[in-house]
Amino acid sequence: MAVHWYPGHMHKAQKEIKQVLPQVDLLIEVLDARIPYSSENPAIAQMRGDKPCIKVLSKTDLADPEITAMWQEYLERERSVKTFAATTEQPAKMKQIIDLCRKMLPEKDASVKTINTMIVGIPNVGKSTLINILADRVIAKTGNEAAVTKNQQRINLGNGITLFDTPGILWPKVENPNSGYRLAATGAIKDTAMEYDDVGFYAADYLIKAYPELLKDRFKLEHIPTTEIEFLEVAAGSRGALMAGGRVNLHKICEVLINELRSGKLGRISLETPDMVQQEEVEMEKIAAKKEADKVKRKQSFKTGSLTPDKKDRKEKRQSDRAAQSARMKKENRSRSK
């Protein structure tokens, strides 16, 4: 799925983050525990470099706990990275992030210098709620939709820690199509920038393979169909998502499926695993290599001329005829001059 949602305030926010980062000692990146890979902004990773980072896996109450543990182990393989898994419904636990900031910067913590932190993350990942918990007061506007925060602000958390808040930002082009679907399915993209049917088919295909028992329980099915369209047809019947004549209302049943996935009514579900995304990265590298090879080939063709043998023969004949005509004209000119 191609994502075409990159509002102007996101471009502005990314520039501001880049400007402020040199003042920052530690980054707090909030990820959706259901999609830690897809919700990680590659632009942030590039700008961060080797700066210490706490990756907060939020919405853990919606994610598969076994897969969340896999992600923590996987993410902490990176130098200077620690993970923290919790939900904003656990404010006391979330406040432990402040202690983790100090542990990751012992030299700063031992001095009188302020520890400057910055919180970043994609839209609708729980970043604003986390800020309000850490600050012990309502500072950031929250909402169950993408892109609520529009401006950057600086917050004094007390105890020598300052927090730079930033709007939730995506990146101009989501290269991995699977990531685009996962971002849409979890609500990181505004609903007006996605097609419910398209995302619903993707979600159904994944869920009947990864979580068939959860679907059976939720939709009260005796068995799970093998294809997404068959599942959506059966699910539509159980939910009354039908039109006149008993025809399936695909848009309605896809909307039901996505909303229940987002709210956790289907159960605790993760949409990606470390093994999955590693395989996808290999495929993306192959695609990128092919694109680059095709680009080089096109450039070469442009320089030499992409001609079929027939066209090549005609071109060579035209060049030969022009050369012969030029020789005749020179010969005639010499004859006239005599």
XYZ file of C-alpha atoms in Angstrom, residues 4-329:
326
model
C 0.309 9.525 0.438
C -0.114 11.465 3.662
C 2.646 13.864 4.598
C 1.044 17.164 5.722
C 3.077 20.362 5.701
C 3.371 20.478 9.494
C 5.183 17.100 9.411
C 7.809 18.439 7.000
C 8.234 21.497 9.232
C 8.462 19.319 12.357
C 11.181 17.130 10.829
C 13.294 20.216 10.067
C 12.833 21.476 13.633
C 13.824 18.111 15.104
C 17.020 18.180 13.071
C 17.828 21.684 14.343
C 17.218 20.864 18.031
C 18.853 17.406 18.103
C 22.405 18.717 18.802
C 21.095 20.050 22.170
C 19.529 16.687 23.060
C 21.288 14.120 25.266
C 18.822 11.272 24.844
C 15.930 10.393 22.547
C 12.671 8.781 23.662
C 11.058 7.171 20.637
C 7.524 5.914 21.108
C 6.632 2.897 18.959
C 3.404 0.963 18.583
C 4.051 -2.443 20.210
C 1.914 -4.087 17.519
C 4.182 -2.753 14.750
C 7.570 -1.714 16.211
C 9.315 -1.888 12.829
C 6.645 -0.154 10.759
C 6.122 2.566 13.383
C 9.841 3.412 13.546
C 10.571 6.504 11.470
C 13.733 5.841 9.389
C 14.378 9.595 9.195
C 14.655 9.737 13.008
C 17.065 6.778 13.033
C 19.254 8.537 10.482
C 19.267 11.854 12.377
C 19.834 10.196 15.758
C 23.101 8.513 14.836
C 24.538 6.841 17.951
C 22.754 9.127 20.435
C 21.290 7.095 23.364
C 17.683 6.129 22.794
C 14.821 4.620 24.798
C 12.371 2.861 22.506
C 9.037 2.842 24.303
C 6.737 0.081 23.077
C 3.324 1.550 23.826
C -0.116 -0.070 23.558
C 1.295 -3.328 24.883
C -2.191 -4.233 26.116
C -3.194 -4.558 22.441
C -0.100 -6.489 21.307
C 0.815 -10.169 21.511
C 3.020 -10.346 24.671
C 5.295 -13.106 23.313
C 6.023 -11.141 20.157
C 6.570 -7.938 22.167
C 9.288 -9.760 24.155
C 10.892 -10.846 20.845
C 10.934 -7.239 19.692
C 12.562 -6.007 22.893
C 15.379 -8.532 22.536
C 15.773 -7.660 18.850
C 15.792 -3.868 19.286
C 18.265 -3.933 22.176
C 20.883 -5.539 19.943
C 21.543 -2.004 18.717
C 24.157 -0.095 20.674
C 22.883 2.629 23.063
C 19.280 1.403 22.789
C 17.059 0.310 25.675
C 13.421 -0.713 25.374
C 10.521 -0.053 27.709
C 7.250 -1.933 27.207
C 4.087 -0.617 28.829
C 0.727 0.963 28.186
C -0.440 4.455 29.060
C -3.049 2.723 31.251
C -0.106 2.020 33.598
C 0.994 5.556 34.582
C 3.086 4.448 37.579
C 5.085 2.096 35.378
C 5.450 4.706 32.637
C 7.041 7.126 35.112
C 9.948 4.683 35.433
C 11.136 6.073 32.104
C 12.524 9.073 34.005
C 14.752 6.787 36.110
C 15.848 4.957 32.965
C 16.906 8.282 31.421
C 19.212 8.901 34.385
C 20.646 5.376 34.263
C 21.493 5.761 30.591
C 23.301 9.068 31.267
C 25.148 8.475 34.574
C 27.685 11.280 34.010
C 24.947 13.862 33.433
C 22.909 12.519 36.334
C 25.888 12.868 38.684
C 26.424 16.503 37.679
C 24.221 19.547 38.063
C 23.662 19.784 34.333
C 20.165 19.399 32.942
C 19.432 16.229 30.987
C 17.818 17.262 27.724
C 15.538 14.642 26.228
C 13.355 14.631 23.144
C 10.250 12.539 22.574
C 9.422 11.504 19.022
C 7.059 9.094 17.329
C 4.568 8.596 14.548
C 0.986 9.918 14.857
C -1.514 8.245 17.199
C 1.068 6.132 19.027
C 0.330 7.444 22.529
C 3.084 10.051 22.682
C 0.956 12.911 24.048
C -0.563 10.717 26.767
C 2.928 9.628 27.829
C 4.069 13.264 28.057
C 1.149 14.107 30.361
C 2.052 11.122 32.574
C 5.741 12.088 32.788
C 4.916 15.754 33.468
C 2.204 14.885 36.026
C -0.138 17.386 34.419
C -2.053 17.887 31.178
C 0.323 19.561 28.748
C -0.107 17.783 25.442
C -3.454 17.503 23.675
C -4.530 13.890 23.208
C -6.992 12.233 20.864
C -7.772 8.895 19.277
C -6.798 10.079 15.818
C -3.639 10.791 13.854
C -1.760 14.120 13.956
C -3.292 15.863 16.993
C -0.068 17.631 18.061
C 1.038 20.226 15.503
C 3.789 22.240 17.253
C 6.998 21.591 19.158
C 7.194 22.554 22.849
C 9.723 22.382 25.687
C 8.611 20.862 29.004
C 10.368 20.912 32.384
C 9.779 17.519 34.005
C 11.566 18.572 37.186
C 14.475 16.743 38.812
C 16.857 18.176 36.236
C 15.171 16.741 33.122
C 13.838 18.765 30.226
C 11.701 17.220 27.514
C 11.329 18.518 23.969
C 7.939 17.473 22.601
C 7.503 17.112 18.835
C 4.494 16.463 16.598
C 3.967 12.921 15.389
C 5.596 12.589 11.987
C 5.624 10.026 9.246
C 8.095 10.169 6.369
C 7.511 11.220 2.742
C 7.533 7.720 1.249
C 6.896 4.410 3.039
C 9.038 2.063 0.938
C 7.760 -1.214 2.375
C 4.145 -1.728 1.172
C 3.447 -4.051 4.114
C 4.383 -1.257 6.505
C 1.901 1.025 4.760
C -0.901 -1.452 5.397
C 0.113 -1.956 9.032
C 0.253 1.782 9.683
C -3.222 2.165 8.194
C -4.623 -0.837 10.079
C -3.440 0.516 13.462
C -4.660 4.089 12.854
C -1.357 5.899 12.311
C -2.723 7.292 9.036
C -5.879 9.370 8.806
C -8.816 7.304 7.579
C -9.361 9.798 4.757
C -5.931 8.822 3.350
C -6.702 5.087 3.123
C -9.201 2.725 1.502
C -11.019 0.592 4.083
C -11.586 -2.242 1.621
C -7.914 -2.430 0.649
C -6.671 -2.371 4.249
C -9.430 -4.745 5.356
C -8.393 -7.370 2.811
C -4.768 -7.111 3.966
C -5.744 -7.423 7.641
C -8.062 -10.366 6.964
C -5.375 -12.213 4.989
C -2.874 -11.778 7.837
C -5.269 -12.617 10.662
C -6.653 -15.855 9.206
C -3.065 -17.101 8.994
C -1.618 -15.700 12.239
C -4.613 -15.582 14.621
C -7.341 -17.915 13.287
C -8.607 -18.881 16.756
C -9.158 -15.256 17.758
C -11.239 -14.683 14.627
C -13.263 -17.836 15.236
C -14.091 -16.721 18.775
C -14.882 -13.115 17.894
C -17.043 -13.817 14.838
C -18.493 -17.065 16.272
C -17.383 -19.197 13.333
C -17.150 -22.986 13.232
C -14.097 -22.833 11.002
C -11.914 -20.194 9.363
C -12.061 -19.910 5.547
C -8.752 -20.143 3.720
C -8.989 -16.857 1.801
C -9.635 -13.298 2.922
C -12.664 -12.796 0.652
C -14.306 -15.961 1.978
C -13.681 -14.858 5.556
C -15.078 -11.356 4.927
C -18.206 -12.836 3.328
C -18.818 -15.139 6.321
C -18.011 -12.369 8.822
C -20.393 -9.997 7.028
C -23.188 -12.488 7.505
C -22.503 -12.763 11.233
C -22.446 -8.966 11.653
C -25.321 -7.998 9.358
C -23.000 -6.205 6.945
C -25.265 -7.054 4.031
C -27.016 -5.029 1.371
C -30.262 -5.635 -0.509
C -30.476 -9.128 -1.933
C -28.059 -10.485 0.650
C -25.008 -9.000 -1.073
C -21.965 -8.399 1.121
C -21.196 -4.800 2.058
C -17.407 -5.115 1.830
C -16.740 -1.572 2.970
C -18.805 -2.042 6.126
C -17.329 -5.406 7.145
C -13.784 -4.156 6.454
C -14.497 -1.108 8.623
C -15.783 -3.393 11.402
C -12.691 -5.609 11.179
C -10.249 -2.679 11.266
C -12.009 -0.910 14.150
C -12.101 -4.098 16.232
C -8.425 -4.728 15.481
C -7.533 -1.199 16.597
C -9.597 -1.344 19.774
C -8.330 -4.760 20.846
C -11.751 -6.421 20.643
C -10.231 -9.160 18.468
C -7.637 -9.902 21.146
C -3.959 -9.106 21.648
C -2.504 -9.054 18.164
C 0.895 -8.105 16.729
C 1.055 -7.462 12.995
C 4.761 -8.135 12.498
C 7.636 -10.153 13.975
C 11.409 -9.619 13.735
C 11.720 -12.606 11.364
C 8.980 -11.229 9.101
C 10.525 -7.812 8.715
C 14.015 -9.209 8.158
C 12.649 -11.210 5.221
C 10.832 -8.127 3.953
C 14.028 -6.072 4.162
C 15.822 -8.674 2.015
C 13.017 -8.443 -0.558
C 13.118 -4.629 -0.454
C 16.881 -4.698 -1.052
C 16.349 -6.930 -4.089
C 13.681 -4.574 -5.429
C 15.919 -1.540 -4.826
C 18.852 -3.269 -6.563
C 16.645 -4.098 -9.567
C 15.386 -0.516 -9.749
C 18.961 0.762 -9.687
C 20.017 -1.733 -12.392
C 17.034 -0.719 -14.540
C 17.931 2.935 -14.029
C 21.514 2.313 -15.176
C 20.196 0.353 -18.160
C 17.841 3.182 -19.129
C 20.661 5.697 -18.942
C 22.839 3.474 -21.092
C 20.016 2.990 -23.595
C 19.505 6.755 -23.723
C 23.174 7.277 -24.537
C 23.476 4.520 -27.166
C 19.922 4.523 -28.459
C 17.501 1.729 -27.682
C 17.076 0.403 -31.232
C 15.705 -2.868 -32.538
C 17.805 -4.549 -35.292
C 15.319 -3.295 -37.891
C 15.476 0.280 -36.617
C 19.250 0.041 -36.379
C 19.516 -1.039 -40.043
C 17.296 1.858 -41.159
C 19.326 4.318 -39.074
C 22.602 3.045 -40.548
C 21.108 3.281 -44.095
C 20.022 6.883 -43.470
C 23.501 7.749 -42.209
C 25.046 6.026 -45.251
C 22.694 7.878 -47.635
C 23.500 11.211 -45.986
C 27.225 10.501 -46.238
C 26.891 9.565 -49.926
C 24.828 12.676 -50.621
C 27.381 14.826 -48.841
C 30.191 13.261 -50.905
C 28.274 13.909 -54.166
C 27.676 17.538 -53.211
